[in-house]
JSON list of C-alpha atoms in Angstrom, two decimals:
[
{"chain": "A", "resi": 1, "resn": "UNK", "atom": "CA", "xyz": [-28.80, 57.98, 11.88]},
{"chain": "A", "resi": 2, "resn": "UNK", "atom": "CA", "xyz": [-26.25, 55.20, 11.92]},
{"chain": "A", "resi": 3, "resn": "UNK", "atom": "CA", "xyz": [-24.66, 54.63, 8.53]},
{"chain": "A", "resi": 4, "resn": "UNK", "atom": "CA", "xyz": [-22.81, 51.48, 9.45]},
{"chain": "A", "resi": 5, "resn": "UNK", "atom": "CA", "xyz": [-23.67, 49.24, 12.32]},
{"chain": "A", "resi": 6, "resn": "UNK", "atom": "CA", "xyz": [-20.76, 47.32, 13.85]},
{"chain": "A", "resi": 7, "resn": "UNK", "atom": "CA", "xyz": [-22.10, 44.07, 12.36]},
{"chain": "A", "resi": 8, "resn": "UNK", "atom": "CA", "xyz": [-22.28, 45.53, 8.87]},
{"chain": "A", "resi": 9, "resn": "UNK", "atom": "CA", "xyz": [-18.81, 47.04, 9.23]},
{"chain": "A", "resi": 10, "resn": "UNK", "atom": "CA", "xyz": [-17.37, 43.67, 10.32]},
{"chain": "A", "resi": 11, "resn": "UNK", "atom": "CA", "xyz": [-19.10, 41.97, 7.39]},
{"chain": "A", "resi": 12, "resn": "UNK", "atom": "CA", "xyz": [-17.67, 44.54, 4.95]},
{"chain": "A", "resi": 13, "resn": "UNK", "atom": "CA", "xyz": [-14.16, 44.08, 6.37]},
{"chain": "A", "resi": 14, "resn": "UNK", "atom": "CA", "xyz": [-14.44, 40.29, 6.04]},
{"chain": "A", "resi": 15, "resn": "UNK", "atom": "CA", "xyz": [-15.77, 40.57, 2.48]},
{"chain": "A", "resi": 16, "resn": "UNK", "atom": "CA", "xyz": [-13.04, 43.04, 1.50]},
{"chain": "A", "resi": 17, "resn": "UNK", "atom": "CA", "xyz": [-10.43, 40.73, 3.02]},
{"chain": "A", "resi": 18, "resn": "UNK", "atom": "CA", "xyz": [-11.83, 37.78, 1.08]},
{"chain": "A", "resi": 19, "resn": "UNK", "atom": "CA", "xyz": [-11.65, 39.73, -2.18]},
{"chain": "A", "resi": 20, "resn": "UNK", "atom": "CA", "xyz": [-8.08, 40.81, -1.41]},
{"chain": "A", "resi": 21, "resn": "UNK", "atom": "CA", "xyz": [-7.20, 37.19, -0.56]},
{"chain": "A", "resi": 22, "resn": "UNK", "atom": "CA", "xyz": [-8.50, 35.98, -3.93]},
{"chain": "A", "resi": 23, "resn": "UNK", "atom": "CA", "xyz": [-6.83, 38.80, -5.86]},
{"chain": "A", "resi": 24, "resn": "UNK", "atom": "CA", "xyz": [-3.49, 38.20, -4.11]},
{"chain": "A", "resi": 25, "resn": "UNK", "atom": "CA", "xyz": [-3.46, 34.55, -5.15]},
{"chain": "A", "resi": 26, "resn": "UNK", "atom": "CA", "xyz": [-0.90, 33.73, -7.86]},
{"chain": "A", "resi": 27, "resn": "UNK", "atom": "CA", "xyz": [-2.78, 32.53, -10.92]},
{"chain": "A", "resi": 28, "resn": "UNK", "atom": "CA", "xyz": [0.10, 31.23, -13.01]},
{"chain": "A", "resi": 29, "resn": "UNK", "atom": "CA", "xyz": [3.07, 29.02, -12.40]},
{"chain": "A", "resi": 30, "resn": "UNK", "atom": "CA", "xyz": [6.23, 31.08, -12.31]},
{"chain": "A", "resi": 31, "resn": "UNK", "atom": "CA", "xyz": [9.17, 29.99, -14.45]},
{"chain": "A", "resi": 32, "resn": "UNK", "atom": "CA", "xyz": [10.38, 26.59, -13.31]},
{"chain": "A", "resi": 33, "resn": "UNK", "atom": "CA", "xyz": [14.02, 25.78, -14.02]},
{"chain": "A", "resi": 34, "resn": "UNK", "atom": "CA", "xyz": [15.17, 22.42, -15.32]},
{"chain": "A", "resi": 35, "resn": "UNK", "atom": "CA", "xyz": [16.90, 21.49, -12.06]},
{"chain": "A", "resi": 36, "resn": "UNK", "atom": "CA", "xyz": [14.21, 22.69, -9.63]},
{"chain": "A", "resi": 37, "resn": "UNK", "atom": "CA", "xyz": [12.64, 20.54, -6.95]},
{"chain": "A", "resi": 38, "resn": "UNK", "atom": "CA", "xyz": [8.87, 20.60, -6.90]},
{"chain": "A", "resi": 39, "resn": "UNK", "atom": "CA", "xyz": [7.02, 20.22, -3.60]},
{"chain": "A", "resi": 40, "resn": "UNK", "atom": "CA", "xyz": [3.45, 19.01, -4.11]},
{"chain": "A", "resi": 41, "resn": "UNK", "atom": "CA", "xyz": [1.21, 19.36, -1.09]},
{"chain": "A", "resi": 42, "resn": "UNK", "atom": "CA", "xyz": [-1.33, 16.53, -1.09]},
{"chain": "A", "resi": 43, "resn": "UNK", "atom": "CA", "xyz": [-5.03, 16.98, -0.49]},
{"chain": "A", "resi": 44, "resn": "UNK", "atom": "CA", "xyz": [-6.47, 17.33, -3.99]},
{"chain": "A", "resi": 45, "resn": "UNK", "atom": "CA", "xyz": [-6.00, 14.74, -6.72]},
{"chain": "A", "resi": 46, "resn": "UNK", "atom": "CA", "xyz": [-5.47, 17.49, -9.37]},
{"chain": "A", "resi": 47, "resn": "UNK", "atom": "CA", "xyz": [-2.08, 18.38, -7.92]},
{"chain": "A", "resi": 48, "resn": "UNK", "atom": "CA", "xyz": [-0.21, 15.17, -8.80]},
{"chain": "A", "resi": 49, "resn": "UNK", "atom": "CA", "xyz": [-0.96, 15.03, -12.56]},
{"chain": "A", "resi": 50, "resn": "UNK", "atom": "CA", "xyz": [-0.14, 18.74, -12.77]},
{"chain": "A", "resi": 51, "resn": "UNK", "atom": "CA", "xyz": [3.24, 18.08, -11.15]},
{"chain": "A", "resi": 52, "resn": "UNK", "atom": "CA", "xyz": [3.85, 15.10, -13.45]},
{"chain": "A", "resi": 53, "resn": "UNK", "atom": "CA", "xyz": [3.45, 17.44, -16.42]},
{"chain": "A", "resi": 54, "resn": "UNK", "atom": "CA", "xyz": [6.08, 19.73, -14.91]},
{"chain": "A", "resi": 55, "resn": "UNK", "atom": "CA", "xyz": [8.51, 16.79, -14.71]},
{"chain": "A", "resi": 56, "resn": "UNK", "atom": "CA", "xyz": [8.15, 15.92, -18.41]},
{"chain": "A", "resi": 57, "resn": "UNK", "atom": "CA", "xyz": [11.21, 16.60, -20.53]},
{"chain": "A", "resi": 58, "resn": "UNK", "atom": "CA", "xyz": [13.28, 17.71, -17.52]},
{"chain": "A", "resi": 59, "resn": "UNK", "atom": "CA", "xyz": [15.54, 14.87, -16.44]},
{"chain": "A", "resi": 60, "resn": "UNK", "atom": "CA", "xyz": [17.13, 16.90, -13.61]},
{"chain": "A", "resi": 61, "resn": "UNK", "atom": "CA", "xyz": [13.87, 18.06, -12.05]},
{"chain": "A", "resi": 62, "resn": "UNK", "atom": "CA", "xyz": [12.79, 16.29, -8.84]},
{"chain": "A", "resi": 63, "resn": "UNK", "atom": "CA", "xyz": [9.43, 15.91, -7.13]},
{"chain": "A", "resi": 64, "resn": "UNK", "atom": "CA", "xyz": [8.62, 15.74, -3.43]},
{"chain": "A", "resi": 65, "resn": "UNK", "atom": "CA", "xyz": [5.04, 14.68, -2.63]},
{"chain": "A", "resi": 66, "resn": "UNK", "atom": "CA", "xyz": [4.28, 15.98, 0.85]},
{"chain": "A", "resi": 67, "resn": "UNK", "atom": "CA", "xyz": [1.52, 14.88, 3.20]},
{"chain": "A", "resi": 68, "resn": "UNK", "atom": "CA", "xyz": [-0.90, 12.24, 4.30]},
{"chain": "A", "resi": 69, "resn": "UNK", "atom": "CA", "xyz": [-2.25, 10.20, 1.44]},
{"chain": "A", "resi": 70, "resn": "UNK", "atom": "CA", "xyz": [0.86, 10.70, -0.64]},
{"chain": "A", "resi": 71, "resn": "UNK", "atom": "CA", "xyz": [1.36, 6.96, -0.95]},
{"chain": "A", "resi": 72, "resn": "UNK", "atom": "CA", "xyz": [-2.14, 6.71, -2.49]},
{"chain": "A", "resi": 73, "resn": "UNK", "atom": "CA", "xyz": [-0.88, 8.78, -5.40]},
{"chain": "A", "resi": 74, "resn": "UNK", "atom": "CA", "xyz": [2.02, 6.43, -6.18]},
{"chain": "A", "resi": 75, "resn": "UNK", "atom": "CA", "xyz": [-0.04, 4.79, -8.92]},
{"chain": "A", "resi": 76, "resn": "UNK", "atom": "CA", "xyz": [-0.18, 8.13, -10.75]},
{"chain": "A", "resi": 77, "resn": "UNK", "atom": "CA", "xyz": [3.61, 8.30, -11.03]},
{"chain": "A", "resi": 78, "resn": "UNK", "atom": "CA", "xyz": [4.93, 6.96, -14.35]},
{"chain": "A", "resi": 79, "resn": "UNK", "atom": "CA", "xyz": [7.65, 4.33, -14.01]},
{"chain": "A", "resi": 80, "resn": "UNK", "atom": "CA", "xyz": [10.20, 6.42, -15.93]},
{"chain": "A", "resi": 81, "resn": "UNK", "atom": "CA", "xyz": [10.15, 9.19, -13.29]},
{"chain": "A", "resi": 82, "resn": "UNK", "atom": "CA", "xyz": [9.75, 7.17, -10.06]},
{"chain": "A", "resi": 83, "resn": "UNK", "atom": "CA", "xyz": [13.46, 7.50, -9.27]},
{"chain": "A", "resi": 84, "resn": "UNK", "atom": "CA", "xyz": [13.03, 11.30, -9.13]},
{"chain": "A", "resi": 85, "resn": "UNK", "atom": "CA", "xyz": [9.98, 11.21, -6.85]},
{"chain": "A", "resi": 86, "resn": "UNK", "atom": "CA", "xyz": [10.03, 11.02, -3.06]},
{"chain": "A", "resi": 87, "resn": "UNK", "atom": "CA", "xyz": [6.85, 10.64, -1.00]},
{"chain": "A", "resi": 88, "resn": "UNK", "atom": "CA", "xyz": [6.62, 12.01, 2.55]},
{"chain": "A", "resi": 89, "resn": "UNK", "atom": "CA", "xyz": [3.50, 10.74, 4.35]},
{"chain": "A", "resi": 90, "resn": "UNK", "atom": "CA", "xyz": [3.95, 11.90, 7.94]},
{"chain": "A", "resi": 91, "resn": "UNK", "atom": "CA", "xyz": [2.68, 15.48, 7.77]},
{"chain": "A", "resi": 92, "resn": "UNK", "atom": "CA", "xyz": [-1.04, 15.79, 8.45]},
{"chain": "A", "resi": 93, "resn": "UNK", "atom": "CA", "xyz": [-1.72, 19.51, 8.05]},
{"chain": "A", "resi": 94, "resn": "UNK", "atom": "CA", "xyz": [-0.48, 22.41, 5.98]},
{"chain": "A", "resi": 95, "resn": "UNK", "atom": "CA", "xyz": [1.62, 23.54, 8.94]},
{"chain": "A", "resi": 96, "resn": "UNK", "atom": "CA", "xyz": [3.24, 20.09, 9.12]},
{"chain": "A", "resi": 97, "resn": "UNK", "atom": "CA", "xyz": [3.68, 20.19, 5.32]},
{"chain": "A", "resi": 98, "resn": "UNK", "atom": "CA", "xyz": [5.70, 23.39, 5.77]},
{"chain": "A", "resi": 99, "resn": "UNK", "atom": "CA", "xyz": [7.87, 21.70, 8.40]},
{"chain": "A", "resi": 100, "resn": "UNK", "atom": "CA", "xyz": [8.43, 18.73, 6.07]},
{"chain": "A", "resi": 101, "resn": "UNK", "atom": "CA", "xyz": [9.35, 21.05, 3.18]},
{"chain": "A", "resi": 102, "resn": "UNK", "atom": "CA", "xyz": [11.85, 22.84, 5.42]},
{"chain": "A", "resi": 103, "resn": "UNK", "atom": "CA", "xyz": [13.40, 19.56, 6.59]},
{"chain": "A", "resi": 104, "resn": "UNK", "atom": "CA", "xyz": [13.78, 18.19, 3.06]},
{"chain": "A", "resi": 105, "resn": "UNK", "atom": "CA", "xyz": [15.07, 21.51, 1.69]},
{"chain": "A", "resi": 106, "resn": "UNK", "atom": "CA", "xyz": [17.71, 21.65, 4.45]},
{"chain": "A", "resi": 107, "resn": "UNK", "atom": "CA", "xyz": [18.77, 18.04, 3.89]},
{"chain": "A", "resi": 108, "resn": "UNK", "atom": "CA", "xyz": [19.16, 18.69, 0.16]},
{"chain": "A", "resi": 109, "resn": "UNK", "atom": "CA", "xyz": [20.57, 22.20, 0.63]},
{"chain": "A", "resi": 110, "resn": "UNK", "atom": "CA", "xyz": [17.81, 23.72, -1.53]},
{"chain": "A", "resi": 111, "resn": "UNK", "atom": "CA", "xyz": [17.59, 27.51, -1.62]},
{"chain": "A", "resi": 112, "resn": "UNK", "atom": "CA", "xyz": [14.81, 27.58, -4.20]},
{"chain": "A", "resi": 113, "resn": "UNK", "atom": "CA", "xyz": [11.66, 25.50, -4.08]},
{"chain": "A", "resi": 114, "resn": "UNK", "atom": "CA", "xyz": [8.56, 25.27, -6.22]},
{"chain": "A", "resi": 115, "resn": "UNK", "atom": "CA", "xyz": [5.26, 24.85, -4.34]},
{"chain": "A", "resi": 116, "resn": "UNK", "atom": "CA", "xyz": [2.51, 23.01, -6.22]},
{"chain": "A", "resi": 117, "resn": "UNK", "atom": "CA", "xyz": [-0.93, 23.14, -4.64]},
{"chain": "A", "resi": 118, "resn": "UNK", "atom": "CA", "xyz": [-4.40, 24.21, -5.67]},
{"chain": "A", "resi": 119, "resn": "UNK", "atom": "CA", "xyz": [-4.98, 27.91, -6.14]},
{"chain": "A", "resi": 120, "resn": "UNK", "atom": "CA", "xyz": [-7.30, 28.22, -3.14]},
{"chain": "A", "resi": 121, "resn": "UNK", "atom": "CA", "xyz": [-4.66, 26.63, -0.89]},
{"chain": "A", "resi": 122, "resn": "UNK", "atom": "CA", "xyz": [-1.68, 28.59, -2.26]},
{"chain": "A", "resi": 123, "resn": "UNK", "atom": "CA", "xyz": [-1.67, 31.76, -0.12]},
{"chain": "A", "resi": 124, "resn": "UNK", "atom": "CA", "xyz": [-1.73, 29.93, 3.20]},
{"chain": "A", "resi": 125, "resn": "UNK", "atom": "CA", "xyz": [0.80, 27.35, 1.99]},
{"chain": "A", "resi": 126, "resn": "UNK", "atom": "CA", "xyz": [3.21, 30.07, 0.88]},
{"chain": "A", "resi": 127, "resn": "UNK", "atom": "CA", "xyz": [2.78, 31.96, 4.16]},
{"chain": "A", "resi": 128, "resn": "UNK", "atom": "CA", "xyz": [3.54, 28.87, 6.25]},
{"chain": "A", "resi": 129, "resn": "UNK", "atom": "CA", "xyz": [6.49, 27.75, 4.12]},
{"chain": "A", "resi": 130, "resn": "UNK", "atom": "CA", "xyz": [8.01, 31.23, 4.03]},
{"chain": "A", "resi": 131, "resn": "UNK", "atom": "CA", "xyz": [7.72, 31.40, 7.82]},
{"chain": "A", "resi": 132, "resn": "UNK", "atom": "CA", "xyz": [9.72, 28.19, 8.03]},
{"chain": "A", "resi": 133, "resn": "UNK", "atom": "CA", "xyz": [12.21, 29.18, 5.32]},
{"chain": "A", "resi": 134, "resn": "UNK", "atom": "CA", "xyz": [12.47, 32.98, 5.28]},
{"chain": "A", "resi": 135, "resn": "UNK", "atom": "CA", "xyz": [15.71, 33.01, 3.26]},
{"chain": "A", "resi": 136, "resn": "UNK", "atom": "CA", "xyz": [14.60, 30.55, 0.57]},
{"chain": "A", "resi": 137, "resn": "UNK", "atom": "CA", "xyz": [13.12, 31.52, -2.75]},
{"chain": "A", "resi": 138, "resn": "UNK", "atom": "CA", "xyz": [9.63, 30.04, -2.73]},
{"chain": "A", "resi": 139, "resn": "UNK", "atom": "CA", "xyz": [7.95, 29.92, -6.14]},
{"chain": "A", "resi": 140, "resn": "UNK", "atom": "CA", "xyz": [4.18, 29.36, -6.43]},
{"chain": "A", "resi": 141, "resn": "UNK", "atom": "CA", "xyz": [2.84, 26.98, -9.03]},
{"chain": "A", "resi": 142, "resn": "UNK", "atom": "CA", "xyz": [-0.94, 26.94, -8.54]},
{"chain": "A", "resi": 143, "resn": "UNK", "atom": "CA", "xyz": [-3.23, 24.24, -9.85]},
{"chain": "A", "resi": 144, "resn": "UNK", "atom": "CA", "xyz": [-6.51, 25.67, -11.10]},
{"chain": "A", "resi": 145, "resn": "UNK", "atom": "CA", "xyz": [-9.80, 24.48, -9.64]},
{"chain": "A", "resi": 146, "resn": "UNK", "atom": "CA", "xyz": [-11.52, 23.34, -12.81]},
{"chain": "A", "resi": 147, "resn": "UNK", "atom": "CA", "xyz": [-14.66, 21.34, -13.49]},
{"chain": "A", "resi": 148, "resn": "UNK", "atom": "CA", "xyz": [-16.09, 22.18, -10.10]},
{"chain": "A", "resi": 149, "resn": "UNK", "atom": "CA", "xyz": [-19.55, 23.57, -9.32]},
{"chain": "A", "resi": 150, "resn": "UNK", "atom": "CA", "xyz": [-19.40, 27.27, -8.38]},
{"chain": "A", "resi": 151, "resn": "UNK", "atom": "CA", "xyz": [-20.89, 26.60, -4.94]},
{"chain": "A", "resi": 152, "resn": "UNK", "atom": "CA", "xyz": [-18.15, 24.08, -4.13]},
{"chain": "A", "resi": 153, "resn": "UNK", "atom": "CA", "xyz": [-15.47, 26.45, -5.41]},
{"chain": "A", "resi": 154, "resn": "UNK", "atom": "CA", "xyz": [-16.87, 29.30, -3.30]},
{"chain": "A", "resi": 155, "resn": "UNK", "atom": "CA", "xyz": [-16.99, 27.04, -0.26]},
{"chain": "A", "resi": 156, "resn": "UNK", "atom": "CA", "xyz": [-13.35, 25.98, -0.72]},
{"chain": "A", "resi": 157, "resn": "UNK", "atom": "CA", "xyz": [-12.16, 29.57, -1.20]},
{"chain": "A", "resi": 158, "resn": "UNK", "atom": "CA", "xyz": [-14.15, 30.71, 1.86]},
{"chain": "A", "resi": 159, "resn": "UNK", "atom": "CA", "xyz": [-12.74, 27.97, 4.07]},
{"chain": "A", "resi": 160, "resn": "UNK", "atom": "CA", "xyz": [-9.18, 28.67, 2.91]},
{"chain": "A", "resi": 161, "resn": "UNK", "atom": "CA", "xyz": [-9.66, 32.38, 3.55]},
{"chain": "A", "resi": 162, "resn": "UNK", "atom": "CA", "xyz": [-10.76, 31.67, 7.13]},
{"chain": "A", "resi": 163, "resn": "UNK", "atom": "CA", "xyz": [-7.79, 29.33, 7.62]},
{"chain": "A", "resi": 164, "resn": "UNK", "atom": "CA", "xyz": [-5.50, 32.02, 6.19]},
{"chain": "A", "resi": 165, "resn": "UNK", "atom": "CA", "xyz": [-6.81, 34.58, 8.68]},
{"chain": "A", "resi": 166, "resn": "UNK", "atom": "CA", "xyz": [-6.35, 32.04, 11.50]},
{"chain": "A", "resi": 167, "resn": "UNK", "atom": "CA", "xyz": [-2.77, 31.46, 10.31]},
{"chain": "A", "resi": 168, "resn": "UNK", "atom": "CA", "xyz": [-2.02, 35.18, 10.28]},
{"chain": "A", "resi": 169, "resn": "UNK", "atom": "CA", "xyz": [-3.35, 35.33, 13.85]},
{"chain": "A", "resi": 170, "resn": "UNK", "atom": "CA", "xyz": [-0.95, 32.58, 14.88]},
{"chain": "A", "resi": 171, "resn": "UNK", "atom": "CA", "xyz": [-3.19, 29.53, 14.85]},
{"chain": "A", "resi": 172, "resn": "UNK", "atom": "CA", "xyz": [-1.18, 27.81, 12.13]},
{"chain": "A", "resi": 173, "resn": "UNK", "atom": "CA", "xyz": [-0.67, 24.58, 14.04]},
{"chain": "A", "resi": 174, "resn": "UNK", "atom": "CA", "xyz": [-4.39, 24.02, 14.12]},
{"chain": "A", "resi": 175, "resn": "UNK", "atom": "CA", "xyz": [-5.34, 25.43, 10.71]}
]
């Protein structure tokens, strides 16, 4: 009698990996210093207001909005902080976001960066950025997926898990 068919075994491995992926995701923003530079990866409107809150009451903190569509979020930036916000709009994927973060961090001689993105996108973003900047301190600052139907949340987590696996396998330029 076969206890586990190959298909069932593969399904169990995928499910266990998905659970581990979710459990490994940072669920809180680590301590952000007053002079840190925040890197917000575009793609979800929740990320910009979250980052704006992190800028409040910290005159030395800077914000880098990274990715396509960044210019669309300019209206969400209060006038009093616009001088501390830079928008990069050339990168079109998370891999290209990581390259843009590396370029900006090198230009500004940053050894510590704060990554702001949604929680489902955090693991892959951190992996790609750390590959580009292995000596930098990369601090996660996840934005929670709130007010979203469970089916949509599950779909987003599932897609990000598959992209994460593809990234681990070396397909990061396409993922």
